[in-house]
């Protein structure tokens, strides 16, 4: 790659991040827990998994990953607002975002896809205005959008942030993803679909919740504003899977293949991708899909040395996963425990959307000097 071409290949920079989940109150705690294999799953206080025979089988509590500091009896929308509020405030503070900057900064919020169980949450139209009122930022952040792409929400948000920044609509963007499974009606809906991990649903996932936020700026602007660049981002690759979750077939792999192929076209081909950080959540559907990708793309992915799937520790965190994976990659770069200076991140949505992005380490002199651990 020619000197000076980086801006075209990796046009965006991450200059701030924040998160909360069941395994930590901030990015450092969460990523250290993932690296150490620490998880914090507890029995749900009142929801019990469905059983095959109610006359014979004993009720089985659902194991779940609860975000700290939230009342265990809060549900759905209330939990989303509290996690989003914590994370947005932490990002603004950590990145030292001034009010004058917020006027030109966009906010894109990624949420779970609408279902019958979440209709009462009024996510599409009311969530962002309510969030801005609670943070005192109503009128400060003038450009906002809501994306309900489930697990692909944050990468879809980064794609939209790229368009806004490229067109001059905003000078930077906050991409926030927040999701929770902690709602009785939603848990029942997932349980009926055999998606919750239990004795009845052995091919399910552990329900959880989290929020994640990234500050996205164009390459170069972080130096002008005296903010440290944490990582460089490629354009986002997108795809659509025709055999999505809920159909009677396993994934064909075409959607994820297209997403990965689209993003790999944007990065230099002189070095094969060695590190994958992904959205596997314990369901055989996703495992089979990834297996088909390895068979379909031996040239592009044949040099993989490490595959990380942090949902082993996080549980199923839905729309927050994209930012959490990118933050995990950034901390691995900073802690000098990454196997390579680039990582391919991919995420999955239940309706068939697939997304991928390449995260690149900043040059050594910009990185925090610490030891791996």
mmCIF file of C-alpha atoms in Angstrom:
data_model
loop_
_atom_site.group_PDB
_atom_site.id
_atom_site.type_symbol
_atom_site.label_atom_id
_atom_site.label_comp_id
_atom_site.label_asym_id
_atom_site.label_seq_id
_atom_site.Cartn_x
_atom_site.Cartn_y
_atom_site.Cartn_z
ATOM 1 C CA UNK A 1 0.000 0.000 0.000
ATOM 2 C CA UNK A 2 1.365 3.414 -0.926
ATOM 3 C CA UNK A 3 2.194 5.933 1.723
ATOM 4 C CA UNK A 4 -0.768 8.216 2.367
ATOM 5 C CA UNK A 5 -3.354 5.701 1.111
ATOM 6 C CA UNK A 6 -4.554 4.838 4.592
ATOM 7 C CA UNK A 7 -7.261 7.499 4.553
ATOM 8 C CA UNK A 8 -8.971 5.785 1.612
ATOM 9 C CA UNK A 9 -8.614 2.273 3.004
ATOM 10 C CA UNK A 10 -9.480 3.131 6.622
ATOM 11 C CA UNK A 11 -11.443 6.402 6.386
ATOM 12 C CA UNK A 12 -12.752 6.467 9.963
ATOM 13 C CA UNK A 13 -11.133 6.645 13.385
ATOM 14 C CA UNK A 14 -12.472 5.549 16.771
ATOM 15 C CA UNK A 15 -11.557 8.310 19.230
ATOM 16 C CA UNK A 16 -13.642 7.294 22.222
ATOM 17 C CA UNK A 17 -15.567 4.327 23.557
ATOM 18 C CA UNK A 18 -17.660 3.323 26.554
ATOM 19 C CA UNK A 19 -19.716 0.292 27.567
ATOM 20 C CA UNK A 20 -21.550 -1.532 30.321
ATOM 21 C CA UNK A 21 -22.505 -5.209 30.556
ATOM 22 C CA UNK A 22 -22.939 -8.039 33.046
ATOM 23 C CA UNK A 23 -19.144 -8.475 33.281
ATOM 24 C CA UNK A 24 -18.124 -4.872 33.786
ATOM 25 C CA UNK A 25 -19.108 -1.258 34.293
ATOM 26 C CA UNK A 26 -16.681 0.053 31.680
ATOM 27 C CA UNK A 27 -14.632 -1.015 28.664
ATOM 28 C CA UNK A 28 -11.537 -1.930 30.668
ATOM 29 C CA UNK A 29 -13.427 -4.231 33.050
ATOM 30 C CA UNK A 30 -15.419 -5.859 30.262
ATOM 31 C CA UNK A 31 -12.432 -6.552 28.014
ATOM 32 C CA UNK A 32 -10.264 -7.798 30.879
ATOM 33 C CA UNK A 33 -13.079 -10.198 31.841
ATOM 34 C CA UNK A 34 -13.365 -11.485 28.256
ATOM 35 C CA UNK A 35 -9.616 -12.061 28.020
ATOM 36 C CA UNK A 36 -9.682 -13.911 31.344
ATOM 37 C CA UNK A 37 -12.776 -15.942 30.418
ATOM 38 C CA UNK A 38 -14.798 -14.500 33.306
ATOM 39 C CA UNK A 39 -18.586 -14.605 33.137
ATOM 40 C CA UNK A 40 -21.289 -13.440 35.535
ATOM 41 C CA UNK A 41 -24.520 -15.306 34.883
ATOM 42 C CA UNK A 42 -27.248 -15.567 37.535
ATOM 43 C CA UNK A 43 -30.679 -17.135 37.825
ATOM 44 C CA UNK A 44 -33.470 -14.852 36.685
ATOM 45 C CA UNK A 45 -35.427 -13.718 39.783
ATOM 46 C CA UNK A 46 -38.858 -14.615 38.452
ATOM 47 C CA UNK A 47 -38.835 -16.056 34.928
ATOM 48 C CA UNK A 48 -38.773 -19.843 34.585
ATOM 49 C CA UNK A 49 -38.128 -21.648 31.334
ATOM 50 C CA UNK A 50 -40.939 -23.581 29.688
ATOM 51 C CA UNK A 51 -40.862 -27.341 30.266
ATOM 52 C CA UNK A 52 -41.890 -30.203 28.013
ATOM 53 C CA UNK A 53 -44.427 -31.621 30.468
ATOM 54 C CA UNK A 54 -45.828 -29.250 33.089
ATOM 55 C CA UNK A 55 -47.261 -32.172 35.086
ATOM 56 C CA UNK A 56 -43.913 -33.939 35.441
ATOM 57 C CA UNK A 57 -41.055 -31.472 34.938
ATOM 58 C CA UNK A 58 -39.962 -29.029 37.639
ATOM 59 C CA UNK A 59 -39.794 -25.304 36.730
ATOM 60 C CA UNK A 60 -36.292 -24.346 35.626
ATOM 61 C CA UNK A 61 -34.934 -20.840 36.323
ATOM 62 C CA UNK A 62 -33.377 -19.147 33.326
ATOM 63 C CA UNK A 63 -29.698 -18.259 33.579
ATOM 64 C CA UNK A 64 -29.058 -14.692 32.428
ATOM 65 C CA UNK A 65 -26.433 -11.947 32.351
ATOM 66 C CA UNK A 66 -27.649 -8.853 34.232
ATOM 67 C CA UNK A 67 -26.028 -5.439 33.887
ATOM 68 C CA UNK A 68 -24.761 -4.127 37.253
ATOM 69 C CA UNK A 69 -26.543 -1.356 39.166
ATOM 70 C CA UNK A 70 -29.965 -2.004 37.601
ATOM 71 C CA UNK A 71 -32.954 -3.111 39.644
ATOM 72 C CA UNK A 72 -33.517 -6.764 38.803
ATOM 73 C CA UNK A 73 -37.272 -6.191 38.566
ATOM 74 C CA UNK A 74 -37.046 -3.440 35.937
ATOM 75 C CA UNK A 75 -38.022 -4.595 32.490
ATOM 76 C CA UNK A 76 -37.444 -3.802 28.838
ATOM 77 C CA UNK A 77 -37.542 -0.100 28.018
ATOM 78 C CA UNK A 78 -36.589 1.081 31.508
ATOM 79 C CA UNK A 79 -33.461 -1.078 31.468
ATOM 80 C CA UNK A 80 -32.522 0.166 27.993
ATOM 81 C CA UNK A 81 -32.767 3.807 29.037
ATOM 82 C CA UNK A 82 -30.645 3.340 32.147
ATOM 83 C CA UNK A 83 -27.844 1.475 30.327
ATOM 84 C CA UNK A 84 -27.898 3.916 27.406
ATOM 85 C CA UNK A 85 -27.786 6.885 29.803
ATOM 86 C CA UNK A 86 -24.788 5.479 31.703
ATOM 87 C CA UNK A 87 -22.894 4.683 28.521
ATOM 88 C CA UNK A 88 -23.593 7.923 26.661
ATOM 89 C CA UNK A 89 -22.573 10.020 29.665
ATOM 90 C CA UNK A 90 -19.393 7.954 30.098
ATOM 91 C CA UNK A 91 -18.463 8.421 26.432
ATOM 92 C CA UNK A 92 -18.973 12.195 26.524
ATOM 93 C CA UNK A 93 -16.828 12.389 29.663
ATOM 94 C CA UNK A 94 -14.103 9.955 28.519
ATOM 95 C CA UNK A 95 -13.740 11.609 25.106
ATOM 96 C CA UNK A 96 -13.937 15.105 26.618
ATOM 97 C CA UNK A 97 -16.627 16.104 24.139
ATOM 98 C CA UNK A 98 -17.296 19.813 24.464
ATOM 99 C CA UNK A 99 -20.764 21.293 23.997
ATOM 100 C CA UNK A 100 -19.529 23.225 20.982
ATOM 101 C CA UNK A 101 -18.532 19.897 19.377
ATOM 102 C CA UNK A 102 -21.864 18.272 20.181
ATOM 103 C CA UNK A 103 -23.593 20.823 17.954
ATOM 104 C CA UNK A 104 -21.843 19.244 14.943
ATOM 105 C CA UNK A 105 -21.902 15.671 16.232
ATOM 106 C CA UNK A 106 -24.500 13.103 15.174
ATOM 107 C CA UNK A 107 -26.074 10.413 17.363
ATOM 108 C CA UNK A 108 -27.074 7.076 15.843
ATOM 109 C CA UNK A 109 -28.749 4.624 18.215
ATOM 110 C CA UNK A 110 -28.872 0.903 17.391
ATOM 111 C CA UNK A 111 -31.697 -1.135 18.892
ATOM 112 C CA UNK A 112 -33.173 -4.605 18.629
ATOM 113 C CA UNK A 113 -35.500 -5.481 15.783
ATOM 114 C CA UNK A 114 -39.170 -4.990 16.532
ATOM 115 C CA UNK A 115 -41.216 -8.007 17.569
ATOM 116 C CA UNK A 116 -44.651 -8.476 19.096
ATOM 117 C CA UNK A 117 -43.038 -8.537 22.545
ATOM 118 C CA UNK A 118 -41.244 -5.196 22.104
ATOM 119 C CA UNK A 119 -44.010 -3.150 20.457
ATOM 120 C CA UNK A 120 -44.898 -1.605 23.827
ATOM 121 C CA UNK A 121 -41.329 -0.280 24.186
ATOM 122 C CA UNK A 122 -41.993 2.354 21.457
ATOM 123 C CA UNK A 123 -38.366 2.205 20.340
ATOM 124 C CA UNK A 124 -38.510 3.648 16.839
ATOM 125 C CA UNK A 125 -39.916 7.096 17.574
ATOM 126 C CA UNK A 126 -39.718 7.712 21.322
ATOM 127 C CA UNK A 127 -36.475 6.176 22.555
ATOM 128 C CA UNK A 128 -33.965 8.752 21.287
ATOM 129 C CA UNK A 129 -35.983 11.869 22.302
ATOM 130 C CA UNK A 130 -36.482 10.403 25.775
ATOM 131 C CA UNK A 131 -32.776 9.567 26.043
ATOM 132 C CA UNK A 132 -31.728 13.085 25.054
ATOM 133 C CA UNK A 133 -34.139 14.580 27.587
ATOM 134 C CA UNK A 134 -32.698 12.422 30.353
ATOM 135 C CA UNK A 135 -29.109 13.362 29.458
ATOM 136 C CA UNK A 136 -29.858 17.049 29.075
ATOM 137 C CA UNK A 137 -28.617 16.937 25.468
ATOM 138 C CA UNK A 138 -31.894 17.752 23.745
ATOM 139 C CA UNK A 139 -31.065 20.602 21.393
ATOM 140 C CA UNK A 140 -27.332 19.868 21.598
ATOM 141 C CA UNK A 141 -27.287 16.792 19.322
ATOM 142 C CA UNK A 142 -29.269 18.028 16.334
ATOM 143 C CA UNK A 143 -28.692 15.081 13.987
ATOM 144 C CA UNK A 144 -30.065 11.784 15.314
ATOM 145 C CA UNK A 145 -31.219 8.467 13.872
ATOM 146 C CA UNK A 146 -32.520 5.132 15.101
ATOM 147 C CA UNK A 147 -31.503 1.834 13.496
ATOM 148 C CA UNK A 148 -33.276 -1.393 14.414
ATOM 149 C CA UNK A 149 -30.999 -3.958 12.799
ATOM 150 C CA UNK A 150 -30.517 -6.148 15.867
ATOM 151 C CA UNK A 151 -27.005 -7.589 16.029
ATOM 152 C CA UNK A 152 -25.977 -5.563 12.961
ATOM 153 C CA UNK A 153 -27.211 -2.255 14.398
ATOM 154 C CA UNK A 154 -23.885 -0.776 15.420
ATOM 155 C CA UNK A 155 -22.081 -1.676 12.200
ATOM 156 C CA UNK A 156 -25.062 -0.318 10.255
ATOM 157 C CA UNK A 157 -24.709 2.784 12.429
ATOM 158 C CA UNK A 158 -21.023 3.113 11.539
ATOM 159 C CA UNK A 159 -21.965 2.859 7.864
ATOM 160 C CA UNK A 160 -24.493 5.678 8.304
ATOM 161 C CA UNK A 161 -21.973 7.724 10.299
ATOM 162 C CA UNK A 162 -19.559 7.387 7.374
ATOM 163 C CA UNK A 163 -22.218 8.796 5.015
ATOM 164 C CA UNK A 164 -23.034 11.689 7.348
ATOM 165 C CA UNK A 165 -19.383 12.608 7.847
ATOM 166 C CA UNK A 166 -18.501 12.219 4.152
ATOM 167 C CA UNK A 167 -21.387 14.461 3.103
ATOM 168 C CA UNK A 168 -20.500 17.127 5.674
ATOM 169 C CA UNK A 169 -23.766 16.688 7.594
ATOM 170 C CA UNK A 170 -21.773 16.099 10.793
ATOM 171 C CA UNK A 171 -18.114 16.360 11.750
ATOM 172 C CA UNK A 172 -18.278 13.294 14.010
ATOM 173 C CA UNK A 173 -20.788 10.702 15.196
ATOM 174 C CA UNK A 174 -21.648 8.826 18.357
ATOM 175 C CA UNK A 175 -22.838 5.315 17.520
ATOM 176 C CA UNK A 176 -24.651 3.817 20.506
ATOM 177 C CA UNK A 177 -26.038 0.292 20.740
ATOM 178 C CA UNK A 178 -28.174 -0.948 23.616
ATOM 179 C CA UNK A 179 -30.197 -4.100 24.122
ATOM 180 C CA UNK A 180 -31.734 -6.281 26.804
ATOM 181 C CA UNK A 181 -33.484 -9.633 26.975
ATOM 182 C CA UNK A 182 -34.764 -8.885 30.488
ATOM 183 C CA UNK A 183 -38.475 -8.583 29.854
ATOM 184 C CA UNK A 184 -40.959 -11.310 30.730
ATOM 185 C CA UNK A 185 -42.874 -11.128 27.439
ATOM 186 C CA UNK A 186 -39.669 -11.088 25.374
ATOM 187 C CA UNK A 187 -38.205 -14.013 27.328
ATOM 188 C CA UNK A 188 -41.430 -15.941 26.730
ATOM 189 C CA UNK A 189 -41.249 -15.163 23.004
ATOM 190 C CA UNK A 190 -37.654 -16.386 22.797
ATOM 191 C CA UNK A 191 -38.461 -19.422 24.932
ATOM 192 C CA UNK A 192 -41.366 -20.429 22.696
ATOM 193 C CA UNK A 193 -38.976 -20.323 19.729
ATOM 194 C CA UNK A 194 -36.575 -22.674 21.581
ATOM 195 C CA UNK A 195 -33.881 -19.981 21.633
ATOM 196 C CA UNK A 196 -33.240 -19.713 25.386
ATOM 197 C CA UNK A 197 -30.645 -22.084 26.779
ATOM 198 C CA UNK A 198 -32.380 -24.559 29.103
ATOM 199 C CA UNK A 199 -33.022 -28.295 29.486
ATOM 200 C CA UNK A 200 -35.763 -27.887 26.880
ATOM 201 C CA UNK A 201 -33.738 -25.614 24.579
ATOM 202 C CA UNK A 202 -30.210 -27.065 24.606
ATOM 203 C CA UNK A 203 -29.450 -25.282 21.313
ATOM 204 C CA UNK A 204 -30.194 -21.853 22.780
ATOM 205 C CA UNK A 205 -28.272 -18.830 24.067
ATOM 206 C CA UNK A 206 -27.895 -17.194 27.460
ATOM 207 C CA UNK A 207 -29.994 -13.987 27.495
ATOM 208 C CA UNK A 208 -28.156 -10.872 28.608
ATOM 209 C CA UNK A 209 -27.985 -7.105 28.201
ATOM 210 C CA UNK A 210 -25.413 -4.420 27.468
ATOM 211 C CA UNK A 211 -24.792 -0.989 26.020
ATOM 212 C CA UNK A 212 -21.839 0.170 23.954
ATOM 213 C CA UNK A 213 -20.875 3.501 22.398
ATOM 214 C CA UNK A 214 -18.177 4.596 19.935
ATOM 215 C CA UNK A 215 -17.098 8.094 18.951
ATOM 216 C CA UNK A 216 -16.437 8.039 15.196
ATOM 217 C CA UNK A 217 -14.447 10.758 13.430
ATOM 218 C CA UNK A 218 -12.805 11.087 10.020
ATOM 219 C CA UNK A 219 -9.120 10.319 9.800
ATOM 220 C CA UNK A 220 -7.027 13.288 10.916
ATOM 221 C CA UNK A 221 -9.640 15.222 12.852
ATOM 222 C CA UNK A 222 -8.709 13.579 16.158
ATOM 223 C CA UNK A 223 -5.221 15.103 15.941
ATOM 224 C CA UNK A 224 -6.729 18.539 15.340
ATOM 225 C CA UNK A 225 -8.970 18.145 18.397
ATOM 226 C CA UNK A 226 -6.172 16.639 20.528
ATOM 227 C CA UNK A 227 -8.039 13.354 20.964
ATOM 228 C CA UNK A 228 -6.081 10.136 20.700
ATOM 229 C CA UNK A 229 -6.954 7.807 17.846
ATOM 230 C CA UNK A 230 -7.808 4.375 19.287
ATOM 231 C CA UNK A 231 -8.201 2.455 16.017
ATOM 232 C CA UNK A 232 -8.877 2.860 12.319
ATOM 233 C CA UNK A 233 -12.012 1.435 10.702
ATOM 234 C CA UNK A 234 -12.581 0.219 7.157
ATOM 235 C CA UNK A 235 -15.869 0.834 5.346
ATOM 236 C CA UNK A 236 -18.581 -1.591 6.476
ATOM 237 C CA UNK A 237 -19.441 -4.652 4.380
ATOM 238 C CA UNK A 238 -23.104 -5.694 4.318
ATOM 239 C CA UNK A 239 -24.987 -8.782 3.107
ATOM 240 C CA UNK A 240 -28.408 -10.437 3.308
ATOM 241 C CA UNK A 241 -29.029 -14.082 4.188
ATOM 242 C CA UNK A 242 -32.152 -15.556 2.521
ATOM 243 C CA UNK A 243 -32.381 -18.437 5.021
ATOM 244 C CA UNK A 244 -32.486 -16.315 8.137
ATOM 245 C CA UNK A 245 -33.056 -17.402 11.728
ATOM 246 C CA UNK A 246 -36.556 -18.778 12.176
ATOM 247 C CA UNK A 247 -36.829 -20.510 8.808
ATOM 248 C CA UNK A 248 -36.728 -24.295 8.679
ATOM 249 C CA UNK A 249 -33.295 -24.321 7.011
ATOM 250 C CA UNK A 250 -29.765 -23.655 8.158
ATOM 251 C CA UNK A 251 -28.066 -20.559 6.753
ATOM 252 C CA UNK A 252 -26.822 -20.767 3.175
ATOM 253 C CA UNK A 253 -23.834 -18.603 4.152
ATOM 254 C CA UNK A 254 -24.320 -16.262 1.203
ATOM 255 C CA UNK A 255 -25.166 -13.169 3.242
ATOM 256 C CA UNK A 256 -22.181 -13.406 5.573
ATOM 257 C CA UNK A 257 -19.904 -14.307 2.663
ATOM 258 C CA UNK A 258 -21.023 -11.175 0.808
ATOM 259 C CA UNK A 259 -20.485 -8.991 3.895
ATOM 260 C CA UNK A 260 -16.963 -10.331 4.463
ATOM 261 C CA UNK A 261 -16.068 -10.221 0.760
ATOM 262 C CA UNK A 262 -17.301 -6.627 0.494
ATOM 263 C CA UNK A 263 -15.167 -5.457 3.401
ATOM 264 C CA UNK A 264 -12.058 -7.404 2.373
ATOM 265 C CA UNK A 265 -12.160 -5.691 -1.030
ATOM 266 C CA UNK A 266 -11.513 -2.416 0.791
ATOM 267 C CA UNK A 267 -8.321 -3.496 2.555
ATOM 268 C CA UNK A 268 -4.848 -4.341 1.214
ATOM 269 C CA UNK A 269 -4.488 -7.906 -0.085
ATOM 270 C CA UNK A 270 -0.765 -8.238 0.629
ATOM 271 C CA UNK A 271 -1.417 -9.882 4.020
ATOM 272 C CA UNK A 272 -4.170 -12.460 4.744
ATOM 273 C CA UNK A 273 -6.604 -11.940 7.612
ATOM 274 C CA UNK A 274 -5.392 -13.807 10.712
ATOM 275 C CA UNK A 275 -7.692 -12.663 13.517
ATOM 276 C CA UNK A 276 -11.499 -12.938 13.593
ATOM 277 C CA UNK A 277 -13.699 -11.510 16.362
ATOM 278 C CA UNK A 278 -17.261 -12.634 15.843
ATOM 279 C CA UNK A 279 -20.897 -12.905 16.876
ATOM 280 C CA UNK A 280 -21.139 -16.639 17.619
ATOM 281 C CA UNK A 281 -23.584 -17.062 20.520
ATOM 282 C CA UNK A 282 -23.862 -20.812 21.132
ATOM 283 C CA UNK A 283 -26.654 -21.522 18.636
ATOM 284 C CA UNK A 284 -25.900 -24.224 16.071
ATOM 285 C CA UNK A 285 -27.431 -22.046 13.326
ATOM 286 C CA UNK A 286 -24.595 -19.535 13.596
ATOM 287 C CA UNK A 287 -21.928 -22.191 14.068
ATOM 288 C CA UNK A 288 -23.070 -23.956 10.887
ATOM 289 C CA UNK A 289 -23.112 -20.639 9.049
ATOM 290 C CA UNK A 290 -19.531 -19.882 10.074
ATOM 291 C CA UNK A 291 -18.472 -23.396 9.075
ATOM 292 C CA UNK A 292 -19.933 -22.837 5.623
ATOM 293 C CA UNK A 293 -18.014 -19.542 5.337
ATOM 294 C CA UNK A 294 -14.714 -21.274 6.048
ATOM 295 C CA UNK A 295 -15.526 -23.736 3.281
ATOM 296 C CA UNK A 296 -16.587 -20.985 0.860
ATOM 297 C CA UNK A 297 -13.632 -18.640 1.483
ATOM 298 C CA UNK A 298 -10.468 -20.727 1.967
ATOM 299 C CA UNK A 299 -8.314 -18.204 0.112
ATOM 300 C CA UNK A 300 -9.421 -15.183 2.139
ATOM 301 C CA UNK A 301 -9.721 -16.906 5.532
ATOM 302 C CA UNK A 302 -7.305 -19.815 5.275
ATOM 303 C CA UNK A 303 -4.631 -18.085 7.371
ATOM 304 C CA UNK A 304 -6.762 -17.558 10.515
ATOM 305 C CA UNK A 305 -4.749 -17.983 13.694
ATOM 306 C CA UNK A 306 -7.349 -16.974 16.265
ATOM 307 C CA UNK A 307 -11.141 -16.855 16.454
ATOM 308 C CA UNK A 308 -12.636 -14.938 19.401
ATOM 309 C CA UNK A 309 -16.341 -15.096 20.306
ATOM 310 C CA UNK A 310 -16.868 -12.891 23.404
ATOM 311 C CA UNK A 311 -20.530 -13.845 23.829
ATOM 312 C CA UNK A 312 -19.212 -16.854 25.757
ATOM 313 C CA UNK A 313 -18.730 -14.337 28.576
ATOM 314 C CA UNK A 314 -21.213 -11.612 27.628
ATOM 315 C CA UNK A 315 -24.248 -13.727 26.771
ATOM 316 C CA UNK A 316 -26.600 -12.620 23.978
ATOM 317 C CA UNK A 317 -26.409 -8.815 24.007
ATOM 318 C CA UNK A 318 -28.075 -8.190 20.636
ATOM 319 C CA UNK A 319 -27.764 -4.658 19.273
ATOM 320 C CA UNK A 320 -24.827 -3.759 21.541
ATOM 321 C CA UNK A 321 -22.475 -6.431 20.198
ATOM 322 C CA UNK A 322 -20.828 -4.514 17.339
ATOM 323 C CA UNK A 323 -19.362 -1.828 19.587
ATOM 324 C CA UNK A 324 -18.344 -4.339 22.253
ATOM 325 C CA UNK A 325 -16.397 -6.390 19.706
ATOM 326 C CA UNK A 326 -14.618 -3.295 18.377
ATOM 327 C CA UNK A 327 -13.798 -2.134 21.922
ATOM 328 C CA UNK A 328 -12.433 -5.593 22.707
ATOM 329 C CA UNK A 329 -10.167 -5.440 19.648
ATOM 330 C CA UNK A 330 -8.957 -1.955 20.626
ATOM 331 C CA UNK A 331 -8.064 -3.058 24.153
ATOM 332 C CA UNK A 332 -6.226 -6.113 22.801
ATOM 333 C CA UNK A 333 -4.175 -3.766 20.603
ATOM 334 C CA UNK A 334 -3.434 -1.504 23.558
ATOM 335 C CA UNK A 335 -2.568 -4.378 25.903
ATOM 336 C CA UNK A 336 -0.246 -5.917 23.302
ATOM 337 C CA UNK A 337 -2.138 -9.230 23.379
ATOM 338 C CA UNK A 338 -3.577 -9.100 19.849
ATOM 339 C CA UNK A 339 -2.306 -11.743 17.393
ATOM 340 C CA UNK A 340 -2.166 -9.222 14.533
ATOM 341 C CA UNK A 341 -2.489 -5.501 13.827
ATOM 342 C CA UNK A 342 -5.858 -5.963 12.084
ATOM 343 C CA UNK A 343 -9.023 -7.856 13.026
ATOM 344 C CA UNK A 344 -12.070 -8.841 11.009
ATOM 345 C CA UNK A 345 -15.270 -8.296 13.009
ATOM 346 C CA UNK A 346 -18.599 -9.727 11.854
ATOM 347 C CA UNK A 347 -22.117 -9.613 13.294
ATOM 348 C CA UNK A 348 -25.477 -11.221 12.570
ATOM 349 C CA UNK A 349 -29.137 -10.122 12.752
ATOM 350 C CA UNK A 350 -32.087 -12.473 13.080
ATOM 351 C CA UNK A 351 -33.818 -11.140 9.960
ATOM 352 C CA UNK A 352 -30.898 -12.069 7.671
ATOM 353 C CA UNK A 353 -28.743 -8.923 7.772
ATOM 354 C CA UNK A 354 -25.017 -9.563 7.954
ATOM 355 C CA UNK A 355 -22.262 -7.016 8.561
ATOM 356 C CA UNK A 356 -18.479 -6.976 8.744
ATOM 357 C CA UNK A 357 -15.712 -4.443 9.329
ATOM 358 C CA UNK A 358 -11.929 -4.468 9.609
ATOM 359 C CA UNK A 359 -10.404 -2.786 12.667
ATOM 360 C CA UNK A 360 -6.779 -1.687 12.324
ATOM 361 C CA UNK A 361 -4.337 -0.815 15.068
ATOM 362 C CA UNK A 362 -3.003 2.721 15.194
ATOM 363 C CA UNK A 363 0.713 3.222 14.531
ATOM 364 C CA UNK A 364 2.927 2.233 17.492
ATOM 365 C CA UNK A 365 3.836 5.744 18.587
ATOM 366 C CA UNK A 366 0.132 6.567 19.058
ATOM 367 C CA UNK A 367 -0.526 3.503 21.191
ATOM 368 C CA UNK A 368 -0.551 3.346 24.965
ATOM 369 C CA UNK A 369 2.678 1.685 26.166
ATOM 370 C CA UNK A 370 1.621 -1.124 28.496
ATOM 371 C CA UNK A 371 2.431 -4.764 28.931
ATOM 372 C CA UNK A 372 0.169 -7.600 27.890
ATOM 373 C CA UNK A 373 -1.906 -9.008 30.692
#
